[in-house]
Structures are given as C-alpha cells and as structure tokens.
Amino acid sequence: MRKNITLKHIAKELEVSISTVSKALKNSEEIGKDTKEKVQAFAKLYNYRPNNIAISLKNRRTKTIGVIIPDIIHHFFTTVFRGIEKYANRHGYNVIICVSDESFDREVINMEMLANGSIDGFIMSLSAETQLKNDFNHLKEVTEQGIPLVLFDRVTDEVKCDKVIINDKEIAYKAVQMFIDEGKKRIALISTDDYLNVSAKRAIGYQEALRANNLEINESLVLILPYFGDSSNAISEFFDNNDFDAMLCVNEIFAVQCMREAQERGKRIPEDISVIGFTNGILSQYSSPRLTAIAQHGEQMGETAAQMLIERVEAELELDEDEENFRTEVIQATIINGGTTSNP
Amino acid sequence: MRKNITLKHIAKELEVSISTVSKALKNSEEIGKDTKEKVQAFAKLYNYRPNNIAISLKNRRTKTIGVIIPDIIHHFFTTVFRGIEKYANRHGYNVIICVSDESFDREVINMEMLANGSIDGFIMSLSAETQLKNDFNHLKEVTEQGIPLVLFDRVTDEVKCDKVIINDKEIAYKAVQMFIDEGKKRIALISTDDYLNVSAKRAIGYQEALRANNLEINESLVLILPYFGDSSNAISEFFDNNDFDAMLCVNEIFAVQCMREAQERGKRIPEDISVIGFTNGILSQYSSPRLTAIAQHGEQMGETAAQMLIERVEAELELDEDEENFRTEVIQATIINGGTTSNP
C-alpha cells in the first residue's frame, strides 16, 4: 500500500479538486454528503494522516524555514525573501522557497510537501487564487498541528497566526494627499482586483483622502488591470478616455508603464501628470525620471517575519487554542521622493 | 550521539572552513596532514556518512527537484526558474529553491540540506565564490552518490554532469560586430571579474570580434565592475576618462546605469553611444529607449535543464564512472533590436 498519501493523491484518484478534498476532510457543509463520505472513506482506507507531520516535527528540528511566495518576478517578494534569509542565516537557519505562482493548488501542494518533516515552520504570502477562493483549510491544518506559521503582506483574518503587514490604507491616503498638496485634482488609481486584500486597502485609503479633501470620487478614474499579462492597450485606452493629472499605481510595473505612455503622448512628468507607485524596486530606481515610490520596506518585513517565526519555533509552546497570543506587526511604509512628483 | 552530522558541524567543531573539511575528507593534497587526520578522525567518530543520502534516495522518490541559484535579484535566474517550474509541474514534479547568495558556504549548506532525502536531483548555477575558489568537492560528492545534477549557465569542466549553457562567446562577438556594422569604432566592454566563467567567455568574444575587424584592443575601454553594490561612481569616472561610441554590458543593470549616465551627459543614444546588454529582462523592457538586448532564453534554458534532470532521475541508470554519457546543451542566444542601436 502506498505510503504518505497526500491531498493531491486523493483529489486525483477521486477526480475532485484539492479544495474539495480539504473541505470534505474538515466535514465542511459546502461539500455534498456523497462526496464527503467518499473522500473520508478513501482517506481512511489509505491511512491519510495529516498528523504524521506534527509527529515528525516533534522528533527533530530541521533548522530550516519554508517560505512560500506568490511569485519571484515582483521585486517586493524577493526583497522580503532577502530579509528572511538574512535574519534566518544569522540565527543558524536555512531557508527553502517554493513559489505558488498565484495558484491555490500549487500553494497546497508546496505546503504539504514542505510540511512533511522538511521544515520547522512557514512564512507565507497568500496566492491571488487562495484569496479569491477564500479557502484557507490548508493553512488551518498546519496551524492546528502546531506548526508555526507567519503570514506577511497578503494575509487573512480567517487564520489565527502571527502576521506582518504594512499600513496600506494609511500610506495610500498619504500619497493622494501629496498629489493634492502639489495642486493636483483629478487623481487616478491604477489597481488590480479587490480580492487581493492589499489592493482593497489601498483603494480605501485613496477614497478616504479624496473625501477628506472634498474631491469627487470618480469611478472612471479607477483602472483595474490584470495582475499578470500585457496591460499596455488598457493603459492606452485609459489615457484616451480620461483626463487626469496624477496617478497612484499599486505596483511599480504599472507605474513605469503609465510613465512611458504619458511620455509618448508628450505629457511632462510631473508638470502635467504626477506619478507615485508602490514599491521602490529595481524599476523605480532606474526609471527616468526616478519614480516617487512607496517603500514597503520588504527586507524589514522579512526580518520581522523570520524573527517572529524563529521565536515561535524555539519557544516550543503548546498553544492553547483559546489563548490567542498571536501578534500582528505593522511595518510603516514611507514615500521616497523621486522626480515624478513636485515637492511643494 | 548526534545524528546526521554535516560538513558544517564538523567545520564548526574543529574551527576550520567547510571547504577544508570537504577537501580533507577527499584526502586532498592541499590540506595539511594534521588537519586531515583530525577531520577524518572526527568524521569517523561521529559516523559522518555522506552515503546515507544516496540510500535514502533509493528508498523513495520525492518527486521534488532542488534548485540552487546564486541570487533572485537578477531577472535571468528567475526566468530560468520559471522554465524549470513549468516543465517540472507539467511532469508531476515540485520545485524547491535555495539561494546561495554567491557564497560558497551557503551553497554547500543548502546542498547538504536538500540532499538529505528531500529531493530527487539538483539543478544549479554556481555561486561566484565557488568559481573563485575553484572548489567543487560538494558537487562531486553528490554526483558520486548517484544523485543526478544538471548545471546551467555558470558551469565547470571539473564536474562530470549534464549541463545547459548559452553560446556566450559567439553572441558577444555578434553584438560587437553589430556595433561595427553601425559604424562604431571605439567599443567599450562593461563586465565583471573573469572568475565568473560567463564573463570570461563574453570578453573573449568581444576581443575576437575586434581583432577580426582590425580594431585595436584597448584595455582602458574595459571596465570591470563589482557584481553587487553601487557602481555609479565607477561608471561616471569611466565616462570622464574615456572616449567611446558603443558599450557592451554583461548584464542589464550595468546597461541601464550606463544609459542613464550617457543621457545625463547629454549624449544621444544610439547616435553618440550605442548600447547592447545581456538579458532581455524587466529593466531592458521598460528602459527608455528600450535596450537592444541579448536574449539568453532563460525559460528555455530552465525547461531544458528540467527535462535533462527528470530523464536522468527516471532512467534510474547506475552510471558507469567510465561511461561518460553526459550531455551539454547549448541554447542559442539572440539579439533583440531595441532603440539603443541603429540598424544598418
């Protein structure tokens, strides 16, 4: 008989999704009785035991941290990783990374693989699809088995664990206020879908700042772009159809694309259009003019996450389920003045 | 008694470097008799057995590939990773990444950790320090135990294994020829230290192209920059002291820095100075004008490496040491015309 059966095996065998298996094993009401019984019977037959994870962990420390990030293309995640690595190495820990590619299934598979005795704890940022599905059973599984977990940046209230976030709403508010102080009035927001909780928070900050300054909230000045893929046509159309004098972009790729579009149309930056983008990454640094950027202090975020995790690992506390002593650390983002805004 | 003793433990205990331990266990002549005896005695006492790796591997397939890359900041390595992941996932394999941070010790530690039964084989690009030290015992250890290894981009002749490289010399030659065809005559090379074998190969291609066109090889037109850290002063000085009309840069960070310096000095690109840079990464794409870039086809390189590794893993061939059936695949780099060269 097969050893180490995983959620993926069960899903494949029964031709259902990993999410269905995970929910069925949790006895979720979302899943039909038939499917639940089938999954549970199969899991029993093949001796599926999520708990062997916890057992193997108690037996030995691996001195290794597992990191799962949504992608390694966006500079922000790589800087967080550097911070994690820096702190971890200094304290005698290795770091393993897996990439979810914004996919729920891949996040679950990676988590199962690493939880299988390879690591002492997880540091993670949720995939876009996990946030869209709003399904966090795989995280709960891990925390319930006593494996320490720290979520950063893309977090959820649904999972009780340590978290590190930035003040997304407040810093978006501040950026919009900066535009208004320059005399700008028609401020656009270039964002992604709201199921990414950080985008949602930034949108609220944007709206609150407009409201506080008695400026109209104009839905047509909000452009929602896909997180991946070519957005140049959508941006070009947005320029065709709208009149604005400032753009707040939720990532630096959007920001440099908007700058290029403006420049190709003969607009002067910042005289005609000011631009602020999230993350002072490699694109912001080398853009011309240099982008006024919101520094998310990814490295600091990573160091904080690693510190929280290692403290938790080394404390070896059996956490009481009622005793919610989890912390949420908020890293203060800052705006770095570049040449795409005019300082008052 | 401690189980699973590693090279790192021995090095720490005896207060010598990991490299010394590794060489001493191999009975290397570089290490003094005293040290060798001490290391070997200690290894014996604590039952150091590199072979437990191979044993655990034969018992089970993990369906996981271990990738060790020098950094995750340079776009090239992240695209190779994407290629590896794409191919691996399609064939039912997971991928774990570790980052050596260009450090020999970290490369060895990561390799030991992963070889400890977590993975079926390695895909790696050597750290700068490993190439500088010219010490590959940790790789030989792994291959001698029958763990499949594929090296990509930064490879060495010292280790017998499958390899994937690009035609660095030929494409550098082609880039220089392209400058000459535009009418450029004073062609600079912006590179890193030669111990990175790819830089060395590119330098040879650069020199051969100049020679073939009866142009003088002028050492003062070669600028060697550190791989990491701020190079802006060195670049600025280079512009102060030299007169050139074209620049071949071994990575895109150098290329965009040179472009910015040229633009700040009022030089027109490509009329006054043409620029070609290795890697059509995110900086090349968004630079203004768009950089004429050497596409290293990282994703293709990654897919090829993953294919070679998985074939090796699944063949389960006991390789005869004499039978050298290892392959080296050469990916053909191409030049993508941007706005930093004028096409004839």
XYZ file of C-alpha atoms in Angstrom:
688
model
C 0.000 0.000 0.000
C 1.096 3.496 -0.836
C 2.719 5.490 1.912
C 2.468 9.211 2.542
C -0.774 9.742 0.711
C -1.461 13.435 0.164
C -4.459 15.629 -0.553
C -3.300 15.731 -4.160
C -3.370 11.939 -4.454
C -6.880 11.764 -3.062
C -8.081 14.559 -5.353
C -6.606 12.881 -8.414
C -7.960 9.459 -7.511
C -11.495 10.694 -6.897
C -11.403 13.270 -9.687
C -12.334 16.179 -7.473
C -10.399 19.357 -6.646
C -7.842 19.577 -3.865
C -10.034 22.186 -2.242
C -12.973 19.747 -2.191
C -10.852 17.064 -0.536
C -9.566 19.506 2.028
C -13.073 20.715 2.851
C -14.524 17.200 2.882
C -11.927 16.068 5.423
C -12.892 19.039 7.561
C -16.539 17.968 7.269
C -17.418 21.282 5.642
C -21.085 21.959 4.904
C -20.139 23.274 1.493
C -19.487 19.731 0.274
C -22.259 17.245 -0.574
C -22.815 14.232 1.659
C -21.871 11.723 -1.046
C -18.558 13.356 -1.860
C -17.745 13.798 1.806
C -18.308 10.138 2.539
C -16.299 9.080 -0.478
C -13.345 11.291 0.419
C -13.399 10.321 4.075
C -13.614 6.605 3.271
C -10.754 6.877 0.824
C -8.620 8.800 3.287
C -9.280 6.173 5.921
C -8.583 3.280 3.584
C -5.245 4.709 2.558
C -4.421 5.834 6.033
C -4.256 9.556 5.275
C -2.860 11.180 8.400
C -2.118 14.871 8.344
C -0.849 14.373 11.872
C 2.268 12.493 10.846
C 3.563 15.925 10.005
C 3.411 17.116 13.557
C 4.853 13.896 14.878
C 7.883 14.036 12.642
C 8.384 17.654 13.612
C 8.469 16.941 17.298
C 11.140 14.349 16.751
C 13.638 16.609 15.155
C 14.430 20.188 14.450
C 15.387 20.791 10.873
C 16.688 24.323 11.416
C 15.042 25.115 8.112
C 12.310 27.658 7.332
C 9.901 27.102 4.465
C 8.882 30.214 2.539
C 6.002 30.186 0.055
C 5.612 33.288 -2.083
C 3.207 34.027 -4.940
C 5.923 34.838 -7.483
C 9.569 35.724 -7.834
C 9.080 38.279 -10.602
C 7.841 41.140 -8.440
C 10.741 42.784 -6.692
C 8.834 43.140 -3.447
C 8.704 39.404 -2.721
C 12.378 38.943 -3.489
C 13.320 41.697 -1.042
C 11.139 40.155 1.672
C 12.915 36.887 0.982
C 16.301 38.599 1.401
C 15.201 39.876 4.792
C 14.014 36.444 5.881
C 17.263 34.884 4.717
C 19.413 37.493 6.426
C 17.785 37.030 9.807
C 17.491 33.249 9.464
C 21.101 32.691 8.449
C 22.318 34.891 11.264
C 20.427 32.610 13.644
C 21.634 29.350 12.124
C 18.582 28.588 9.982
C 18.421 27.692 6.297
C 15.628 28.868 4.054
C 13.789 26.933 1.353
C 11.498 28.779 -1.051
C 8.586 27.460 -3.046
C 6.561 29.551 -5.463
C 2.787 29.201 -5.679
C 2.552 31.068 -8.998
C -0.637 32.651 -7.658
C -2.277 29.203 -7.812
C -4.285 27.675 -4.970
C -3.420 24.097 -5.906
C 0.278 24.835 -6.122
C 0.173 26.559 -2.732
C -1.451 23.496 -1.163
C 0.937 21.044 -2.869
C 4.000 23.024 -1.823
C 2.734 23.318 1.706
C 2.084 19.601 2.007
C 5.490 18.787 0.587
C 7.358 21.074 2.972
C 5.253 20.158 5.993
C 6.371 16.592 5.511
C 9.181 16.977 8.010
C 11.479 19.223 5.962
C 10.945 22.448 7.880
C 10.327 23.889 11.328
C 7.766 26.463 10.238
C 6.260 28.502 7.406
C 6.491 32.097 6.265
C 3.936 32.800 3.556
C 2.137 35.366 1.464
C -1.177 34.126 0.055
C -1.642 33.410 -3.638
C -4.172 35.503 -5.556
C -6.313 32.430 -6.165
C -6.360 31.482 -2.480
C -7.667 34.930 -1.665
C -10.227 34.722 -4.461
C -11.448 31.280 -3.322
C -11.337 32.387 0.293
C -10.309 28.829 1.219
C -7.732 28.579 3.984
C -8.157 24.990 5.183
C -4.609 24.055 4.240
C -3.302 26.820 6.491
C -5.593 25.855 9.352
C -4.449 22.240 9.014
C -0.886 23.316 9.547
C -1.504 25.640 12.479
C -3.779 23.104 14.187
C -0.920 20.635 14.086
C 1.216 23.127 15.937
C 3.465 24.054 13.032
C 4.305 27.742 13.404
C 3.100 29.968 10.564
C 3.749 33.652 9.868
C 1.766 35.375 7.121
C 3.098 38.546 5.510
C 1.645 41.216 3.235
C -1.243 39.161 1.843
C -2.879 37.873 4.984
C -6.341 36.809 6.110
C -8.349 37.222 9.292
C -9.553 33.644 8.875
C -6.296 32.111 10.080
C -5.037 32.621 13.602
C -1.289 33.114 13.393
C 1.422 35.756 13.559
C 1.280 38.342 10.765
C 3.377 41.135 9.301
C 1.653 43.767 7.193
C 2.234 47.328 6.087
C -0.101 50.247 6.672
C -1.503 50.054 3.128
C -4.540 52.232 3.689
C -2.692 54.997 5.526
C 0.163 55.219 3.038
C -2.219 55.322 0.052
C -4.033 58.165 1.825
C -0.715 59.964 2.287
C 0.247 59.552 -1.375
C -3.060 61.030 -2.523
C -2.651 63.876 -0.044
C 0.800 64.520 -1.543
C -0.766 64.887 -5.010
C -3.379 67.271 -3.630
C -0.688 69.352 -1.895
C 1.015 69.722 -5.291
C -2.251 71.161 -6.597
C -3.430 68.046 -8.421
C -7.197 67.463 -8.527
C -8.032 64.648 -10.936
C -6.264 61.719 -9.353
C -6.385 58.286 -10.962
C -5.895 54.934 -9.210
C -4.294 52.120 -11.202
C -5.000 48.921 -9.320
C -5.707 45.207 -9.509
C -8.769 43.255 -8.499
C -10.004 43.833 -4.994
C -9.773 40.219 -3.913
C -6.117 40.982 -3.309
C -6.648 42.424 0.121
C -3.761 44.868 -0.190
C -5.347 46.420 -3.290
C -8.627 46.765 -1.448
C -6.951 48.557 1.442
C -5.097 50.914 -0.880
C -8.350 51.746 -2.663
C -9.958 52.681 0.663
C -7.060 54.979 1.522
C -7.362 56.598 -1.908
C -11.085 57.206 -1.473
C -10.776 58.492 2.094
C -8.132 61.024 1.074
C -10.302 62.329 -1.785
C -13.301 62.599 0.521
C -11.322 64.363 3.246
C -10.292 66.977 0.667
C -13.805 67.370 -0.722
C -12.814 65.899 -4.067
C -15.293 63.842 -6.036
C -14.735 60.073 -6.204
C -14.928 59.372 -9.921
C -15.194 55.655 -10.720
C -13.962 56.229 -14.264
C -10.619 57.369 -12.850
C -10.019 53.906 -11.367
C -8.374 51.481 -13.778
C -8.355 47.796 -12.800
C -5.618 45.841 -14.577
C -4.887 42.113 -14.518
C -2.037 41.213 -12.187
C -0.114 39.493 -14.969
C -0.042 39.904 -18.718
C 0.120 42.800 -21.113
C -1.724 45.887 -19.948
C -0.422 48.388 -22.485
C -3.645 48.529 -24.519
C -5.783 49.029 -21.435
C -3.498 51.820 -20.257
C -3.510 53.472 -23.668
C -7.329 53.395 -23.755
C -7.461 54.822 -20.249
C -5.362 57.769 -21.420
C -7.637 58.196 -24.471
C -10.825 58.309 -22.464
C -9.897 60.182 -19.315
C -8.437 63.410 -18.149
C -6.276 63.214 -15.035
C -3.269 64.967 -13.549
C -1.952 62.327 -11.139
C -1.724 58.542 -10.987
C -1.345 56.314 -7.931
C -0.213 52.851 -9.063
C -0.378 49.765 -6.826
C 2.847 48.337 -8.237
C 5.925 49.628 -9.998
C 5.330 47.755 -13.249
C 2.060 49.652 -13.697
C 3.851 52.883 -12.728
C 6.608 52.640 -15.350
C 4.082 51.604 -17.988
C 1.963 54.677 -17.203
C 5.068 56.889 -17.288
C 6.033 55.572 -20.703
C 2.516 56.091 -22.052
C 2.457 59.675 -20.722
C 5.890 60.421 -22.188
C 4.916 59.007 -25.577
C 1.934 61.373 -25.574
C 4.224 64.307 -24.902
C 2.983 64.824 -21.343
C 5.519 66.229 -18.920
C 6.121 64.385 -15.646
C 5.395 65.739 -13.060
C 4.131 69.054 -14.540
C 1.231 67.504 -16.464
C 0.939 64.182 -14.685
C 2.418 63.191 -11.320
C 3.032 59.530 -10.597
C 3.503 57.592 -7.352
C 3.955 53.828 -7.336
C 4.112 51.176 -4.660
C 7.500 49.533 -4.061
C 10.843 51.200 -4.503
C 12.150 48.313 -6.554
C 14.611 47.960 -9.358
C 12.269 49.532 -11.935
C 11.593 52.592 -9.775
C 15.289 53.057 -9.148
C 16.268 53.012 -12.794
C 13.218 54.753 -14.303
C 13.739 58.147 -15.834
C 12.771 60.356 -14.053
C 13.167 58.266 -10.963
C 9.774 57.235 -9.642
C 8.411 58.717 -6.432
C 7.855 55.399 -4.732
C 6.194 53.949 -1.676
C 8.842 51.940 0.127
C 7.262 48.850 1.636
C 10.487 48.003 3.433
C 10.335 44.414 2.254
C 13.625 43.489 3.847
C 12.457 44.749 7.241
C 9.188 42.864 6.735
C 11.152 39.694 6.021
C 13.407 40.114 9.032
C 10.417 40.705 11.287
C 8.607 37.644 9.921
C 11.697 35.468 10.411
C 12.161 36.740 13.943
C 8.528 36.011 14.846
C 8.758 32.524 13.365
C 12.031 31.557 14.980
C 10.862 32.817 18.362
C 7.755 30.689 17.973
C 9.757 27.618 16.876
C 12.195 27.931 19.719
C 9.606 28.657 22.382
C 8.105 25.206 21.756
C 4.952 26.398 23.384
C 1.940 24.204 23.119
C -0.516 26.905 22.259
C -3.829 26.828 23.923
C -6.491 27.235 21.271
C -8.328 29.761 23.390
C -5.254 31.689 24.220
C -4.811 33.946 21.256
C -1.430 35.399 21.814
C -0.715 35.942 18.140
C 0.781 39.242 17.116
C 0.318 41.402 14.032
C 3.273 43.662 13.333
C 2.673 46.693 11.134
C 5.636 47.955 9.126
C 5.395 51.680 8.404
C 5.673 52.342 4.676
C 7.309 55.607 3.611
C 7.236 57.706 0.475
C 10.590 58.231 -1.231
C 10.661 61.432 -3.240
C 11.687 60.916 -6.830
C 11.266 63.061 -9.912
C 7.678 62.109 -10.724
C 6.116 64.444 -8.175
C 6.893 68.093 -7.472
C 7.528 68.740 -3.829
C 5.648 71.736 -2.502
C 25.318 10.789 19.922
C 24.295 13.332 17.346
C 22.719 12.012 14.193
C 23.027 13.393 10.695
C 26.293 15.172 11.234
C 27.095 17.513 8.362
C 30.159 19.167 6.895
C 29.037 22.347 8.627
C 29.005 20.675 12.044
C 32.495 19.299 11.542
C 33.811 22.648 10.332
C 32.336 24.462 13.323
C 33.565 21.914 15.808
C 37.134 21.909 14.517
C 37.157 25.631 13.736
C 38.137 25.201 10.098
C 36.286 26.160 6.924
C 33.702 23.951 5.251
C 35.946 23.831 2.224
C 38.813 22.459 4.355
C 36.596 19.719 5.771
C 35.340 18.797 2.345
C 38.877 18.607 0.953
C 40.233 16.757 3.986
C 37.575 14.067 3.635
C 38.598 13.709 0.000
C 42.216 13.328 1.125
C 43.191 16.410 -0.885
C 46.894 17.284 -1.023
C 46.035 20.922 -0.429
C 45.292 20.167 3.228
C 47.993 19.591 5.843
C 48.444 16.109 7.314
C 47.453 17.175 10.835
C 44.208 18.778 9.773
C 43.354 15.878 7.516
C 43.803 13.365 10.300
C 41.815 15.462 12.707
C 38.905 15.891 10.295
C 38.876 12.260 9.268
C 39.012 11.049 12.861
C 36.186 13.361 13.844
C 34.078 12.264 10.871
C 34.633 8.655 11.803
C 33.885 9.200 15.471
C 30.605 10.886 14.718
C 29.758 8.482 11.958
C 29.700 11.039 9.158
C 28.282 9.233 6.161
C 27.645 11.181 3.005
C 26.257 7.948 1.631
C 23.134 7.971 3.744
C 21.921 10.481 1.202
C 22.027 8.010 -1.641
C 20.493 5.271 0.446
C 17.512 7.358 1.430
C 17.073 8.376 -2.186
C 16.902 4.855 -3.466
C 14.172 4.069 -0.987
C 11.779 6.675 -2.169
C 11.112 9.132 -4.910
C 10.250 12.552 -3.653
C 9.061 13.907 -6.998
C 10.804 17.100 -5.998
C 13.627 18.952 -7.736
C 16.073 21.077 -5.760
C 17.227 24.272 -7.458
C 20.145 26.299 -6.125
C 20.690 29.694 -7.728
C 23.175 32.442 -6.875
C 20.549 35.150 -6.344
C 16.930 36.021 -7.004
C 17.561 39.677 -7.815
C 18.854 39.207 -11.353
C 15.979 38.622 -13.707
C 17.843 35.937 -15.624
C 17.831 33.430 -12.767
C 14.156 33.984 -12.038
C 13.264 33.287 -15.678
C 15.335 30.090 -15.655
C 13.452 29.109 -12.532
C 10.133 29.712 -14.283
C 11.211 27.387 -17.075
C 12.250 24.681 -14.628
C 8.976 25.008 -12.769
C 6.875 24.925 -15.915
C 8.427 21.720 -17.196
C 8.600 20.105 -13.750
C 4.990 20.825 -12.825
C 3.792 19.536 -16.180
C 5.563 16.275 -15.364
C 4.275 15.987 -11.811
C 7.342 17.347 -10.009
C 7.542 20.065 -7.382
C 10.405 22.515 -7.210
C 12.236 23.817 -4.136
C 14.646 26.743 -4.469
C 17.546 27.699 -2.264
C 19.686 30.764 -2.810
C 23.443 30.650 -2.331
C 23.792 34.439 -2.268
C 27.026 33.984 -4.240
C 28.531 32.325 -1.146
C 30.437 29.042 -1.231
C 29.456 28.072 2.307
C 25.799 28.759 1.690
C 25.885 26.702 -1.491
C 27.386 23.749 0.412
C 24.953 24.063 3.324
C 21.929 24.252 1.029
C 23.145 21.313 -0.978
C 23.659 19.151 2.093
C 20.255 20.102 3.454
C 18.424 19.247 0.240
C 20.439 16.108 -0.453
C 19.198 14.773 2.855
C 16.357 12.894 1.201
C 14.181 15.868 0.248
C 14.789 15.815 -3.481
C 15.404 13.543 -6.460
C 18.074 15.689 -8.080
C 19.692 19.110 -8.391
C 19.611 21.911 -10.923
C 22.253 24.525 -10.097
C 24.177 27.565 -11.240
C 27.462 28.038 -9.389
C 27.970 30.850 -6.907
C 30.619 33.477 -7.695
C 32.648 32.385 -4.681
C 32.599 28.722 -5.719
C 34.020 29.720 -9.096
C 36.603 31.944 -7.442
C 37.683 29.188 -5.016
C 37.539 26.630 -7.802
C 36.381 24.075 -5.222
C 33.753 21.638 -6.443
C 34.034 18.795 -3.943
C 30.479 19.248 -2.730
C 29.218 18.729 -6.278
C 31.415 15.698 -6.842
C 30.165 14.219 -3.570
C 26.619 14.412 -4.847
C 27.275 13.027 -8.317
C 29.415 10.210 -6.951
C 26.474 9.151 -4.823
C 24.401 8.863 -7.940
C 22.238 11.926 -7.332
C 21.518 13.488 -10.714
C 22.856 17.018 -11.188
C 22.344 19.496 -14.020
C 24.446 22.660 -14.080
C 23.240 25.672 -16.047
C 24.823 28.949 -17.170
C 27.662 29.031 -14.640
C 29.199 25.608 -15.077
C 32.606 23.983 -14.645
C 34.551 21.379 -16.578
C 35.645 19.894 -13.244
C 32.325 18.197 -12.587
C 31.009 15.457 -14.832
C 27.294 16.003 -15.232
C 24.675 17.286 -17.649
C 24.955 20.994 -18.468
C 22.984 23.727 -20.186
C 24.836 26.822 -21.350
C 24.408 29.580 -23.879
C 26.836 30.457 -26.650
C 28.284 33.382 -24.673
C 31.398 33.886 -26.760
C 29.624 33.766 -30.119
C 26.816 36.109 -29.123
C 29.246 38.658 -27.651
C 31.131 38.505 -30.955
C 27.887 39.105 -32.825
C 26.973 42.098 -30.642
C 30.352 43.730 -31.257
C 30.009 43.034 -34.989
C 26.624 44.758 -34.869
C 28.250 47.881 -33.391
C 30.929 47.809 -36.096
C 28.293 47.449 -38.821
C 26.660 50.610 -37.466
C 29.992 52.371 -37.983
C 31.104 52.315 -34.328
C 34.826 52.016 -33.702
C 35.586 52.637 -30.037
C 33.685 49.868 -28.351
C 33.730 49.516 -24.567
C 33.079 46.346 -22.570
C 31.415 46.702 -19.159
C 31.954 43.454 -17.340
C 32.536 41.704 -14.013
C 35.512 39.769 -12.774
C 36.697 36.986 -15.015
C 36.343 34.247 -12.455
C 32.694 34.217 -13.478
C 33.206 31.969 -16.457
C 30.411 33.571 -18.471
C 32.103 36.986 -18.203
C 35.381 35.449 -19.368
C 33.713 33.899 -22.415
C 31.988 37.156 -23.311
C 35.300 39.004 -23.059
C 36.880 36.549 -25.494
C 34.047 37.041 -27.981
C 34.465 40.819 -27.640
C 38.217 40.626 -28.310
C 37.891 38.217 -31.221
C 35.367 40.446 -32.957
C 37.615 43.498 -32.588
C 40.584 41.540 -33.909
C 38.637 40.147 -36.860
C 37.753 43.725 -37.816
C 41.307 45.019 -37.383
C 40.314 47.203 -34.448
C 42.737 47.782 -31.634
C 42.050 46.052 -28.315
C 42.278 48.890 -25.831
C 42.412 47.700 -22.215
C 41.274 51.084 -20.945
C 37.946 50.547 -22.711
C 37.199 47.558 -20.495
C 35.501 48.459 -17.218
C 35.334 45.776 -14.540
C 32.566 46.409 -12.015
C 31.695 44.503 -8.839
C 28.766 42.155 -9.318
C 26.824 43.757 -6.479
C 26.826 47.196 -4.932
C 26.810 50.723 -6.236
C 28.757 51.208 -9.451
C 27.598 54.688 -10.362
C 30.856 56.418 -9.391
C 32.963 53.928 -11.323
C 30.752 54.397 -14.382
C 30.894 58.169 -14.079
C 34.707 58.087 -13.881
C 34.823 55.768 -16.866
C 32.867 58.341 -18.875
C 35.199 61.109 -17.643
C 38.368 59.324 -18.689
C 37.447 57.587 -21.908
C 36.078 58.250 -25.319
C 33.874 55.520 -26.780
C 30.904 55.212 -29.101
C 29.446 51.855 -28.070
C 29.070 49.831 -24.874
C 28.569 46.086 -24.496
C 27.330 45.356 -20.964
C 27.326 41.869 -19.433
C 24.090 42.469 -17.563
C 21.095 44.741 -17.851
C 21.672 46.585 -14.580
C 25.020 47.822 -15.926
C 23.324 48.664 -19.241
C 20.619 50.896 -17.786
C 23.145 52.580 -15.494
C 25.354 53.376 -18.500
C 22.354 54.661 -20.432
C 21.400 56.981 -17.607
C 24.960 58.297 -17.287
C 25.114 58.934 -21.052
C 21.750 60.697 -21.039
C 22.720 62.891 -18.089
C 25.800 63.966 -20.053
C 23.600 64.938 -22.977
C 24.790 62.090 -25.189
C 22.268 60.792 -27.696
C 21.529 57.049 -27.758
C 22.265 55.468 -30.224
C 23.672 58.370 -32.309
C 26.559 59.162 -29.931
C 26.696 55.938 -27.951
C 25.111 52.599 -28.831
C 24.346 50.144 -26.034
C 23.744 46.389 -26.012
C 23.165 44.497 -22.769
C 22.870 40.847 -21.835
C 19.405 39.632 -20.780
C 16.138 40.977 -22.070
C 14.763 41.316 -18.583
C 12.348 43.646 -16.928
C 14.792 46.584 -16.936
C 15.530 46.216 -20.649
C 11.846 46.054 -21.446
C 10.947 49.211 -19.588
C 14.068 51.287 -20.262
C 13.707 54.339 -22.445
C 14.722 53.870 -25.225
C 14.165 50.162 -24.989
C 17.510 48.389 -24.688
C 18.867 46.322 -27.561
C 19.277 43.166 -25.539
C 20.826 39.735 -25.777
C 18.081 37.262 -25.022
C 19.509 34.359 -23.070
C 16.222 32.491 -23.326
C 16.290 31.693 -19.625
C 12.932 29.980 -19.685
C 14.070 27.640 -22.453
C 17.279 27.013 -20.507
C 15.225 26.097 -17.445
C 12.921 23.787 -19.376
C 15.891 22.043 -20.964
C 17.618 21.616 -17.602
C 14.445 20.201 -16.026
C 13.963 17.803 -18.905
C 17.552 16.544 -18.664
C 17.237 16.075 -14.914
C 13.894 14.302 -14.953
C 15.044 11.966 -17.711
C 18.093 11.139 -15.619
C 16.009 10.605 -12.458
C 13.514 8.375 -14.203
C 16.083 6.357 -16.109
C 17.462 5.123 -12.776
C 20.637 4.215 -14.573
C 23.563 3.227 -12.477
C 26.135 5.274 -14.298
C 29.413 3.665 -15.006
C 32.152 6.053 -13.980
C 33.999 5.428 -17.198
C 30.981 5.790 -19.335
C 30.677 9.490 -19.822
C 27.345 9.881 -21.426
C 26.710 13.345 -20.072
C 25.368 15.960 -22.437
C 25.961 19.686 -22.734
C 23.106 21.523 -24.391
C 23.848 24.929 -25.893
C 20.965 27.382 -26.031
C 21.366 29.871 -28.878
C 21.177 33.435 -27.586
C 19.681 36.041 -29.899
C 19.889 39.815 -30.133
C 16.588 41.655 -29.803
C 16.670 45.002 -31.554
C 15.682 47.874 -29.316
C 16.233 51.591 -29.620
C 19.799 51.693 -28.294
C 21.405 50.617 -31.574
C 20.746 51.891 -35.089
C 20.066 49.095 -37.515
C 22.055 49.354 -40.705
